[in-house]
Coordinates of C-alpha atoms and ligand atoms in Angstrom, one line a residue:
I18 CA 91.4 95.4 136.7
S19 CA 94.5 93.7 138.2
R20 CA 96.9 91.9 135.8
E21 CA 96.0 88.7 137.4
R22 CA 92.6 88.8 135.8
M23 CA 93.6 89.8 132.3
R24 CA 93.8 87.3 129.5
N25 CA 95.3 88.0 126.2
F26 CA 94.4 85.4 123.5
C27 CA 93.8 84.9 119.9
I28 CA 91.8 82.5 117.7
I29 CA 93.9 80.6 115.1
A30 CA 92.7 78.0 112.6
H31 CA 92.8 77.0 109.1
I32 CA 90.6 79.1 106.7
D33 CA 86.9 78.8 107.3
H34 CA 87.0 76.8 110.5
G35 CA 84.9 79.4 112.2
K36 CA 87.2 81.9 114.0
S37 CA 85.2 85.1 113.2
T38 CA 82.0 83.2 114.1
L39 CA 83.4 82.2 117.5
A40 CA 84.5 85.8 118.1
D41 CA 81.0 86.9 117.4
R42 CA 79.7 84.6 120.1
F43 CA 82.2 85.9 122.6
I44 CA 81.3 89.5 121.8
Q45 CA 77.6 88.7 122.2
K46 CA 78.0 86.9 125.4
A47 CA 79.8 89.9 126.9
K48 CA 77.1 92.2 125.7
V49 CA 79.6 94.9 125.0
I50 CA 78.1 95.8 121.7
D51 CA 74.6 97.2 121.4
S52 CA 72.6 94.4 119.8
R53 CA 71.3 96.8 117.3
K54 CA 74.8 97.6 116.2
F55 CA 75.8 94.0 116.1
K56 CA 76.2 92.2 112.8
D57 CA 77.6 88.8 112.0
Q58 CA 81.4 88.6 111.6
F59 CA 81.5 91.6 113.7
L60 CA 85.3 92.0 113.7
D61 CA 85.6 91.7 109.9
S62 CA 85.0 95.4 109.5
M63 CA 86.1 96.0 106.0
D64 CA 83.6 95.6 103.2
I65 CA 85.9 93.2 101.3
E66 CA 86.0 91.0 104.3
R67 CA 82.3 90.8 104.7
E68 CA 81.7 90.2 101.0
R69 CA 84.3 87.6 100.7
G70 CA 83.6 86.1 104.0
I71 CA 87.2 86.1 104.9
T72 CA 89.2 87.8 107.6
I73 CA 92.1 89.9 106.2
K74 CA 93.1 92.0 109.1
S75 CA 93.6 90.9 112.6
Q76 CA 91.2 92.9 114.9
A77 CA 91.4 93.2 118.6
I78 CA 88.5 93.6 121.1
T79 CA 88.4 93.8 124.9
I80 CA 85.5 92.1 126.5
P81 CA 84.7 91.7 130.3
Y82 CA 83.8 88.2 131.4
Q83 CA 82.2 87.1 134.7
S84 CA 83.4 83.6 135.4
R85 CA 81.5 81.0 137.4
D86 CA 83.4 82.0 140.6
G87 CA 82.0 85.5 140.2
Q88 CA 85.4 87.2 139.3
I89 CA 85.4 89.7 136.4
Y90 CA 88.0 89.0 133.8
E91 CA 89.3 91.3 131.0
L92 CA 89.6 89.3 127.9
N93 CA 91.6 90.7 125.0
L94 CA 90.7 88.8 122.0
V95 CA 92.6 89.0 118.7
D96 CA 90.8 87.6 115.7
T97 CA 93.3 86.5 113.0
P98 CA 93.1 85.7 109.2
G99 CA 93.3 82.2 107.9
H100 CA 94.4 82.5 104.3
V101 CA 98.2 81.7 103.8
D102 CA 98.8 85.1 102.3
F103 CA 98.0 86.7 105.6
S104 CA 100.0 84.5 107.9
Y105 CA 102.1 87.5 108.7
E106 CA 99.0 89.2 110.3
V107 CA 98.7 86.0 112.4
S108 CA 102.3 86.1 113.7
R109 CA 101.9 89.7 114.7
A110 CA 98.6 89.1 116.4
I111 CA 99.8 86.2 118.4
S112 CA 102.9 87.8 119.6
A113 CA 100.6 90.1 121.6
C114 CA 99.0 87.2 123.4
E115 CA 99.7 84.5 126.0
G116 CA 97.3 81.9 124.7
A117 CA 95.6 80.7 121.6
L118 CA 92.5 78.9 120.9
L119 CA 93.3 76.4 118.0
L120 CA 90.1 75.9 116.2
I121 CA 89.4 72.8 114.2
D122 CA 86.3 72.1 112.1
A123 CA 84.8 68.9 113.3
S124 CA 83.8 67.9 109.7
Q125 CA 87.1 68.8 108.1
G126 CA 89.7 67.9 110.7
V127 CA 93.3 69.1 110.9
E128 CA 94.3 70.9 107.8
A129 CA 97.5 72.5 106.4
Q130 CA 97.2 75.9 108.1
T131 CA 96.1 74.2 111.3
F132 CA 99.6 73.0 111.5
A133 CA 101.3 76.1 110.3
N134 CA 99.4 78.3 112.7
M135 CA 100.0 75.9 115.6
Y136 CA 103.8 75.9 115.1
M137 CA 103.7 79.7 115.1
A138 CA 101.9 79.7 118.4
V139 CA 104.3 77.0 119.8
E140 CA 107.3 79.0 118.7
L141 CA 106.1 82.0 120.7
D142 CA 105.4 79.7 123.7
L143 CA 101.6 80.3 123.8
E144 CA 99.4 78.2 125.9
I145 CA 97.3 76.3 123.2
I146 CA 93.7 75.2 123.9
P147 CA 92.4 72.9 121.1
V148 CA 88.8 73.6 120.2
V149 CA 86.7 71.3 118.0
N150 CA 84.1 73.6 116.3
K151 CA 80.9 73.0 114.3
I152 CA 79.9 70.0 116.3
D153 CA 76.3 70.8 115.3
L154 CA 77.0 69.6 111.7
P155 CA 75.6 66.1 110.9
S156 CA 79.0 65.4 109.3
A157 CA 80.9 66.3 112.4
N158 CA 83.3 63.5 113.5
I159 CA 84.5 64.4 117.0
E160 CA 86.4 61.2 117.6
M161 CA 88.3 61.6 114.4
V162 CA 89.3 65.1 115.2
K163 CA 90.4 64.2 118.8
H164 CA 92.5 61.4 117.4
Q165 CA 94.1 64.0 115.0
I166 CA 94.6 66.5 117.9
D167 CA 96.6 63.7 119.7
H168 CA 98.3 62.0 116.8
D169 CA 99.0 65.0 114.4
L170 CA 99.2 67.9 116.6
G171 CA 100.7 66.2 119.7
L172 CA 98.3 68.0 122.0
D173 CA 96.3 66.4 124.7
P174 CA 92.8 65.5 123.2
D175 CA 91.3 65.6 126.7
T176 CA 91.9 69.3 127.0
A177 CA 89.9 69.8 123.7
V178 CA 86.7 71.8 124.2
L179 CA 83.7 71.0 121.9
V180 CA 81.8 73.9 120.6
S181 CA 79.4 75.1 118.0
A182 CA 80.2 78.7 117.2
K183 CA 77.1 78.8 115.3
T184 CA 74.6 77.8 117.9
G185 CA 76.7 78.9 120.9
E186 CA 76.9 75.4 122.4
G187 CA 80.0 74.8 124.5
V188 CA 80.9 78.5 124.4
D189 CA 80.4 79.0 128.2
E190 CA 82.6 76.1 128.9
L191 CA 85.3 77.4 126.5
L192 CA 85.4 80.7 128.3
E193 CA 85.8 79.0 131.7
R194 CA 88.6 76.9 130.3
L195 CA 90.2 79.9 128.8
V196 CA 90.5 81.9 132.0
E197 CA 91.6 78.8 133.8
L198 CA 94.3 77.6 131.4
I199 CA 95.7 80.8 129.7
P200 CA 98.0 82.5 132.1
P201 CA 97.8 86.2 132.9
P202 CA 100.5 88.5 131.4
D203 CA 103.8 89.1 133.1
G204 CA 105.2 92.5 133.6
S205 CA 105.1 95.2 136.2
E206 CA 103.5 98.6 136.3
D207 CA 106.4 99.9 138.3
E208 CA 109.0 99.2 135.5
P209 CA 109.6 101.8 132.7
L210 CA 107.1 101.7 130.0
K211 CA 107.6 99.0 127.4
A212 CA 104.9 98.7 124.8
L213 CA 105.0 96.8 121.5
I214 CA 103.4 98.3 118.3
F215 CA 101.6 95.3 116.7
D216 CA 99.4 97.1 114.3
S217 CA 98.1 100.6 113.4
H218 CA 95.5 102.1 111.2
Y219 CA 94.7 105.5 109.8
D220 CA 91.4 107.3 110.9
P221 CA 90.5 110.2 108.7
Y222 CA 89.3 112.2 111.8
R223 CA 91.8 111.2 114.4
G224 CA 95.0 110.5 112.3
V225 CA 97.2 107.5 113.1
V226 CA 95.8 105.1 115.7
V227 CA 98.6 102.9 117.1
H228 CA 97.7 99.4 118.4
L229 CA 99.7 98.4 121.4
R230 CA 100.4 95.6 123.8
L231 CA 101.9 96.9 127.0
Y232 CA 104.5 94.7 128.7
D233 CA 105.7 97.0 131.6
G234 CA 104.7 100.4 132.9
I235 CA 101.7 102.7 132.4
M236 CA 100.8 105.2 129.8
K237 CA 98.4 108.0 130.2
R238 CA 97.0 110.8 128.3
G239 CA 99.5 113.8 128.3
D240 CA 102.5 111.5 128.7
E241 CA 105.3 112.1 126.3
I242 CA 106.4 108.9 124.6
K243 CA 109.4 107.9 122.4
L244 CA 109.4 105.6 119.5
M245 CA 112.5 103.4 119.9
N246 CA 113.1 102.9 116.4
N247 CA 113.8 106.4 115.3
G248 CA 113.7 108.4 118.5
A249 CA 110.7 110.5 117.6
V250 CA 108.8 112.0 120.6
Y251 CA 105.2 112.6 120.8
G252 CA 102.6 113.7 123.3
I253 CA 99.7 111.2 124.0
E254 CA 96.3 112.8 123.1
E255 CA 94.3 109.6 124.0
V256 CA 94.7 106.1 125.2
G257 CA 91.9 103.4 125.2
M258 CA 90.7 100.0 124.5
F259 CA 89.1 98.3 121.6
R260 CA 85.4 97.8 122.2
G261 CA 84.3 97.5 118.5
D262 CA 84.9 101.3 118.4
L263 CA 87.6 103.0 120.3
L264 CA 86.9 103.4 124.0
P265 CA 88.9 106.0 125.7
T266 CA 90.3 105.1 129.1
E267 CA 92.3 106.8 131.8
S268 CA 95.4 104.7 131.2
L269 CA 96.8 101.6 129.7
R270 CA 98.7 99.3 132.1
A271 CA 101.3 96.5 131.9
G272 CA 99.6 93.4 130.3
E273 CA 96.9 95.3 128.4
V274 CA 96.1 95.6 124.8
G275 CA 94.8 99.0 123.6
Y276 CA 95.5 102.0 121.4
M277 CA 97.1 105.4 121.5
I278 CA 96.5 108.5 119.5
A279 CA 99.5 111.0 119.6
G280 CA 99.0 113.4 116.8
I281 CA 101.4 111.4 114.7
K282 CA 101.5 113.1 111.3
T283 CA 104.4 111.4 109.8
I284 CA 103.1 108.1 108.8
S285 CA 106.4 106.5 108.3
D286 CA 107.4 107.1 111.9
I287 CA 105.3 104.2 112.9
T288 CA 106.7 100.7 112.3
V289 CA 104.9 97.7 113.4
G290 CA 107.2 95.8 115.7
D291 CA 108.7 99.0 117.3
T292 CA 108.7 99.7 120.9
V293 CA 107.2 102.6 122.6
T294 CA 108.6 104.0 125.9
H295 CA 108.9 107.1 128.0
P296 CA 111.8 109.4 126.9
E297 CA 112.7 110.5 130.5
R298 CA 112.6 106.9 131.8
P299 CA 113.2 104.6 128.8
C300 CA 113.1 100.8 129.1
S301 CA 116.4 99.1 128.7
V302 CA 116.0 97.0 125.7
A303 CA 113.4 97.2 123.1
R304 CA 111.3 94.2 122.7
H305 CA 112.4 92.1 119.8
G306 CA 110.1 93.1 117.0
F307 CA 108.8 91.2 114.1
K308 CA 110.8 89.6 111.3
E309 CA 110.5 92.0 108.4
V310 CA 108.2 90.4 106.0
K311 CA 109.4 89.6 102.4
P312 CA 107.0 90.2 99.7
V313 CA 107.0 87.4 97.1
V314 CA 104.8 88.9 94.4
F315 CA 105.5 92.1 92.6
S316 CA 103.4 94.2 90.3
S317 CA 103.3 97.8 89.3
I318 CA 100.3 100.0 90.0
Y319 CA 99.3 102.9 87.8
P320 CA 96.4 105.4 88.3
I321 CA 94.1 105.4 85.3
D322 CA 94.0 109.2 85.5
S323 CA 97.7 110.3 85.7
D324 CA 96.5 113.3 87.8
D325 CA 95.8 110.8 90.5
Y326 CA 99.5 110.0 91.0
E327 CA 99.8 112.1 94.2
L328 CA 96.5 110.7 95.6
L329 CA 97.8 107.2 94.9
L330 CA 101.0 107.9 96.8
S331 CA 99.1 109.2 99.8
A332 CA 96.7 106.3 99.8
L333 CA 99.6 103.8 99.7
D334 CA 101.1 105.6 102.7
K335 CA 98.0 105.2 104.6
L336 CA 97.4 101.5 103.6
K337 CA 101.1 100.8 104.6
L338 CA 100.2 101.9 108.1
N339 CA 97.4 99.3 108.4
D340 CA 99.4 96.8 106.4
A341 CA 103.1 96.7 107.1
S342 CA 103.7 93.9 104.6
L343 CA 103.0 96.3 101.6
V344 CA 106.1 97.7 100.1
Y345 CA 106.4 100.0 97.1
E346 CA 108.7 102.4 95.1
K347 CA 108.3 104.7 92.2
D348 CA 108.1 103.1 88.8
S349 CA 107.1 104.3 85.3
S350 CA 106.0 102.8 82.1
A351 CA 105.6 104.1 78.5
A352 CA 102.1 102.8 78.3
L353 CA 100.9 103.8 81.7
G354 CA 103.0 106.8 82.9
F355 CA 104.1 107.1 86.5
G356 CA 103.2 104.6 89.1
F357 CA 104.6 102.4 91.8
R358 CA 106.3 99.0 91.9
C359 CA 104.7 97.2 94.8
G360 CA 105.5 94.0 96.6
F361 CA 102.8 91.7 98.0
L362 CA 102.5 88.5 100.1
G363 CA 100.5 86.7 97.4
L364 CA 97.8 87.2 94.9
L365 CA 94.9 87.6 97.3
H366 CA 96.9 90.3 99.1
L367 CA 97.3 92.0 95.8
E368 CA 93.6 91.9 95.1
V369 CA 92.8 93.2 98.5
I370 CA 95.1 96.1 98.0
Q371 CA 93.6 96.9 94.7
E372 CA 90.0 96.8 96.2
R373 CA 90.9 98.9 99.0
L374 CA 92.5 101.6 96.8
E375 CA 89.4 101.7 94.8
R376 CA 86.9 101.5 97.8
E377 CA 88.5 103.4 100.5
F378 CA 90.3 106.0 98.4
G379 CA 88.1 106.1 95.3
L380 CA 91.0 105.5 92.9
S381 CA 90.9 103.7 89.6
V382 CA 94.1 101.8 89.1
V383 CA 95.7 99.4 86.8
F384 CA 97.9 96.5 88.1
T385 CA 100.5 95.0 85.9
S386 CA 101.0 91.2 85.7
P387 CA 102.3 90.0 88.9
S388 CA 105.8 88.5 89.1
V389 CA 108.1 86.7 91.5
R390 CA 111.6 88.0 92.1
Y391 CA 114.4 86.3 90.1
R392 CA 118.2 86.4 90.6
V393 CA 120.1 87.1 87.5
T394 CA 123.8 86.5 87.0
M395 CA 125.4 88.2 84.0
K396 CA 128.2 86.9 82.0
S397 CA 130.2 89.9 83.3
G398 CA 129.8 88.5 86.8
E399 CA 127.3 91.2 87.9
R400 CA 124.3 89.8 90.0
F401 CA 121.0 91.4 90.7
F402 CA 117.4 90.6 91.6
L403 CA 114.8 91.2 88.9
D404 CA 111.0 91.3 89.3
N405 CA 110.2 93.9 86.7
P406 CA 109.9 92.8 83.1
L407 CA 110.8 96.2 81.9
S408 CA 114.3 95.7 83.3
F409 CA 114.8 92.3 81.8
P410 CA 118.5 92.5 80.4
D411 CA 119.7 91.5 77.0
Q412 CA 119.3 87.8 76.8
V413 CA 122.6 87.1 75.2
K414 CA 124.5 88.7 78.1
I415 CA 122.8 86.6 80.8
E416 CA 124.7 83.7 82.4
T417 CA 121.9 82.3 84.6
I418 CA 118.6 83.1 86.1
E419 CA 117.4 81.6 89.2
E420 CA 113.9 81.5 90.5
P421 CA 112.4 81.2 93.9
Y422 CA 111.0 77.9 95.0
I423 CA 108.6 77.0 97.7
H424 CA 108.2 74.2 100.1
A425 CA 104.6 73.2 99.8
T426 CA 102.7 71.0 102.2
I427 CA 99.6 69.5 100.9
I428 CA 97.1 67.5 103.1
T429 CA 94.5 65.5 101.3
P430 CA 92.3 62.4 101.6
S431 CA 94.0 59.6 99.8
D432 CA 91.2 59.4 97.2
Y433 CA 92.6 62.5 95.4
L434 CA 96.2 61.6 95.5
G435 CA 96.4 60.9 91.7
P436 CA 94.9 64.2 90.3
I437 CA 96.9 66.2 92.9
M438 CA 100.2 64.6 92.0
N439 CA 99.4 65.3 88.2
L440 CA 98.7 68.9 89.0
C441 CA 102.0 69.3 91.0
L442 CA 103.8 67.7 88.2
E443 CA 102.3 70.1 85.6
K444 CA 103.3 72.9 87.9
R445 CA 106.9 71.6 87.9
G446 CA 106.7 70.4 91.4
V447 CA 109.2 67.8 92.7
Q448 CA 107.9 65.5 95.4
Q449 CA 110.0 65.4 98.5
S450 CA 107.9 63.1 100.7
M451 CA 104.6 61.4 101.2
T452 CA 103.4 60.4 104.5
Y453 CA 100.1 58.7 105.6
L454 CA 98.8 60.6 108.6
D455 CA 96.3 57.8 109.0
E456 CA 94.4 55.3 106.9
K457 CA 92.7 58.0 104.9
R458 CA 94.8 61.2 104.9
V459 CA 98.1 61.8 103.2
E460 CA 100.6 64.7 103.7
M461 CA 102.7 65.4 100.6
V462 CA 105.6 67.8 100.5
Y463 CA 106.7 69.3 97.2
E464 CA 109.3 71.7 96.0
M465 CA 107.6 74.0 93.5
P466 CA 108.4 77.1 91.7
L467 CA 106.6 79.9 93.4
A468 CA 105.7 81.5 90.0
E469 CA 103.6 78.4 89.3
V470 CA 101.6 78.6 92.4
L471 CA 100.7 82.2 91.5
Y472 CA 98.5 81.1 88.6
E473 CA 95.4 79.2 89.5
F474 CA 97.2 76.5 91.5
Y475 CA 95.1 77.0 94.6
D476 CA 91.7 77.0 92.6
R477 CA 92.9 73.9 90.7
L478 CA 93.9 72.1 93.9
K479 CA 90.5 72.8 95.4
S480 CA 88.7 71.6 92.3
V481 CA 90.6 68.4 91.7
S482 CA 90.1 67.4 95.4
R483 CA 86.6 68.7 95.7
G484 CA 87.6 71.3 98.1
Y485 CA 89.2 68.6 100.5
A486 CA 92.8 69.2 100.0
S487 CA 94.5 71.9 102.0
F488 CA 97.7 73.7 101.2
D489 CA 100.4 75.7 102.9
Y490 CA 103.8 76.9 101.9
E491 CA 107.0 78.7 102.9
L492 CA 109.9 79.9 100.7
S493 CA 112.7 77.6 100.3
D494 CA 115.5 78.5 98.0
L495 CA 116.5 79.6 94.4
K496 CA 117.0 77.2 91.5
V497 CA 118.3 77.8 88.0
T498 CA 115.5 78.3 85.4
D499 CA 115.0 79.1 81.8
L500 CA 113.2 82.5 81.8
V501 CA 112.0 84.7 78.9
R502 CA 110.2 88.0 78.7
L503 CA 106.9 87.6 76.9
D504 CA 105.7 90.9 75.3
I505 CA 102.3 91.7 74.2
L506 CA 101.8 93.9 71.2
V507 CA 98.5 95.8 70.5
N508 CA 98.3 97.1 67.0
G509 CA 102.1 96.5 66.6
E510 CA 103.2 98.3 69.7
I511 CA 104.5 96.7 72.8
V512 CA 102.3 97.4 75.8
D513 CA 105.1 97.4 78.3
A514 CA 102.6 97.0 81.2
L515 CA 101.5 93.7 79.8
S516 CA 105.0 92.2 79.6
Q517 CA 105.7 89.4 81.8
L518 CA 108.5 87.1 82.9
V519 CA 107.7 83.5 82.2
F520 CA 109.2 80.0 82.2
R521 CA 110.2 79.4 78.4
E522 CA 108.0 76.4 78.0
N523 CA 104.9 78.2 79.4
A524 CA 105.4 81.2 77.1
A525 CA 103.3 80.1 74.1
Y526 CA 100.4 78.9 76.3
R527 CA 100.4 82.1 78.4
A528 CA 100.6 84.3 75.3
R529 CA 97.6 82.5 73.7
I530 CA 95.5 83.0 76.9
I531 CA 96.5 86.7 77.1
C532 CA 95.8 87.5 73.5
K533 CA 92.4 85.7 73.7
K534 CA 91.4 87.6 76.9
L535 CA 92.4 91.0 75.3
R536 CA 90.5 90.2 72.2
E537 CA 87.4 89.7 74.5
E538 CA 88.1 92.8 76.6
I539 CA 89.2 95.4 74.2
P540 CA 86.1 97.0 72.5
R541 CA 86.2 97.0 68.6
Q542 CA 87.3 100.2 67.2
Q543 CA 87.3 102.0 63.8
F544 CA 90.1 99.8 62.5
K545 CA 91.4 96.3 62.7
I546 CA 93.6 95.6 65.7
P547 CA 96.2 92.7 65.8
I548 CA 97.0 91.5 69.2
Q549 CA 100.2 89.5 69.3
G550 CA 102.5 87.7 71.9
S551 CA 106.2 87.6 71.3
V552 CA 109.4 86.4 72.8
G553 CA 112.3 88.4 71.5
S554 CA 111.4 88.9 67.7
T555 CA 109.4 85.7 67.4
I556 CA 105.7 86.0 67.4
I557 CA 104.1 83.1 69.3
A558 CA 100.5 84.0 69.5
R559 CA 98.1 86.2 67.6
E560 CA 94.5 87.3 67.7
T561 CA 92.6 90.0 65.7
I562 CA 89.9 92.4 66.7
S563 CA 88.0 93.2 63.6
A564 CA 87.0 96.8 62.9
L565 CA 83.8 98.3 64.1
R566 CA 81.1 98.2 61.4
K567 CA 78.0 99.9 62.9
D568 CA 77.6 102.7 65.3
V569 CA 76.3 101.3 68.5
T570 CA 74.5 104.4 69.5
A571 CA 72.7 104.7 66.2
K572 CA 69.7 102.9 67.4
C573 CA 69.2 105.6 70.0
Y574 CA 68.7 108.5 67.7
G575 CA 65.2 109.6 67.8
G576 CA 64.6 107.1 70.5
D577 CA 64.0 107.4 74.2
I578 CA 66.0 110.3 75.4
S579 CA 66.4 109.0 79.0
R580 CA 67.9 105.7 77.6
K581 CA 70.3 107.7 75.4
R582 CA 71.4 109.7 78.4
K583 CA 72.1 106.6 80.3
L584 CA 74.2 105.2 77.4
L585 CA 76.2 108.4 77.4
E586 CA 76.7 108.3 81.1
K587 CA 77.8 104.8 80.9
Q588 CA 80.3 105.7 78.2
K589 CA 81.6 108.5 80.3
E590 CA 82.1 106.1 83.2
G591 CA 83.7 103.7 80.8
K592 CA 86.1 106.3 79.4
K593 CA 87.5 107.0 82.9
R594 CA 88.6 103.4 82.9
M595 CA 90.2 103.5 79.5
K596 CA 93.9 103.8 78.8
M597 CA 95.2 104.9 75.3
V598 CA 97.8 102.5 74.0
G599 CA 99.2 104.1 70.8
S600 CA 95.9 104.8 69.1
V601 CA 94.0 102.0 70.7
E602 CA 91.7 102.4 73.8
V603 CA 92.3 99.6 76.3
P604 CA 89.8 99.3 79.1
Q605 CA 91.2 98.7 82.6
S606 CA 89.3 95.4 82.7
A607 CA 91.6 94.2 80.0
F608 CA 94.6 94.7 82.1
L609 CA 92.9 93.0 85.0
S610 CA 91.6 90.1 83.1
V611 CA 95.2 89.2 82.1
L612 CA 96.0 88.7 85.9
K613 CA 93.2 86.2 86.2
S614 CA 94.3 83.5 83.8
E615 CA 91.4 81.0 84.0
Ligands
GTP722 P1 88.7 83.2 107.7 O1 88.6 84.4 108.6 O2 88.3 83.5 106.4 O3 89.8 82.4 107.9 O4 87.4 82.2 108.2 P2 87.0 82.0 109.6 O5 87.8 81.0 110.3 O6 86.8 83.2 110.5 O7 85.5 81.3 109.5 P3 84.1 82.0 109.6 O8 83.8 82.3 111.0 O9 84.0 83.0 108.6 O10 83.2 80.7 109.3 C1 83.3 80.1 108.1 C2 81.9 79.4 107.8 O11 81.7 78.4 108.7 C3 80.8 80.5 107.9 O12 79.9 80.1 106.8 C4 80.1 80.0 109.2 O13 78.8 80.4 109.2 C5 80.4 78.6 109.3 N1 80.5 78.2 110.7 C6 81.3 78.7 111.7 N2 81.1 78.0 112.9 C7 80.2 77.2 112.7 C8 79.5 76.1 113.6 O14 79.7 75.9 114.7 N3 78.6 75.3 112.9 C9 78.2 75.4 111.6 N4 77.4 74.6 111.1 N5 78.9 76.3 110.8 C10 79.7 77.2 111.3

């Protein structure tokens, strides 16, 4: 197909406004996927995505479309995640596109990430088509949303297309508008090859699959290609398009989105944002890549079984390929042995990595309490960043500690202003501005410590606003804070993996919660186990697990044999997930529950 009839576009929206559902309709219309193979949320291929009903990874798919004038177009669609933790995925995905469908839920209207994602698209000069979705809902308020498109977003409300991704209404019209309004890609097949790596994944049978957007040139099987970043040269084994599965093609041409397999064994050779070219006829300048993402939340991962250390390393390498935002380095703890210190984009990102390690790689792992990264200035003048409680310096030698703040934007119906302001205050937020977007909706901007947002902020915001408030943030700067290290002692021994860095005033509260959680999670043992929280040498919280009195398996003796076997099986399974801390067996769930504080 000629470049004139290619369209590269993405769907962007606030979380849950219907991106994946709209993508489903496009895919079904094009009949590229066998109807027996088709399932809802087709592009959300990971189990976690399907269970949670959210998109985590961007996915690309190429669909043919015959427009009303009879022309066949090639549509490259990139589905993107909505949650703020994954906005990095969005930025990468949209840099492979010329246009964006900005989806807005007709019953919710414009929300915080509607703005954030639109700005990203505007910055990259994308053609934006506003789309009002869910018009089938009785609570749909199309006039309100059109007003917001005009007034809040500054887009022409007359260009908005009304659809129901659920029923399919308006989807044909949308496809027509899309080929009409979104420009074909620039570039030339005669120029030297210039292709941007915007993603990659690891296939256990094929190795590394690199996702590319071609700007100039052609690439074919058998070509030698060079990665501009490190100069590595590879021979292409296969190129092709995304059709749900990988569909091999003869070549990929300027303007197209597709994949290449090139026997790449060194996973670290591939960096998202890198440019691929031909070594004998290289392109002049590499395309500007992506900003390197900065993780904001840090936690250590340890294998439950220390023999799994190498497996964990190779699993992280493979995940990194599919998730450039993941960073890690070696770490070790007295309680948990060897592991990795990892950086994440947020707590949801952390949970996703944990689940992927368990599901895709069959690993049992423990994550330590997440922390943000602080800047420490010592009295000696030395300055460094600190995210690991284990490296907390001697308090008396510290001059100042600064913590990262965020610039948070909250959009809410004015009915919930009071409770939201209280919540922000409790989270040490300082209000910067408050603007009425219209009679009913207010936009508030707060400076807030990132560390406070990590714990339950999002859930609390949703609950105090009955789900109506939306929230987006970006990092702002560092501010001086009063930080201490909270230690947790089980049976008198500090469990280093449970230590955390906390704001002094929050220490007692957090300590109480953690001790209580641990008391619930650690099974009773033959002896009494004190659980304590301390700052320095001061104990600030305490719980006790009383000693075990009766043997739990006793009732099985002489009883039903299969039941007993089941119990033993269960115990064995349980043992795998236990860590010895001194003489106490601590289940993995205890470490995890500490992460989830409410
Ligand atoms: P994330 O990927 O998590 O950001 O969500 P998303 O934007 O992809 O939303 P998704 O497609 O998962 O849809 C969210 C919910 O809205 C699902 O329960 C859909 O069934 C529902 N939904 C999507 N489109 C429509 C629509 O047109 N009408 C109605 N009534 N419901 C819809």
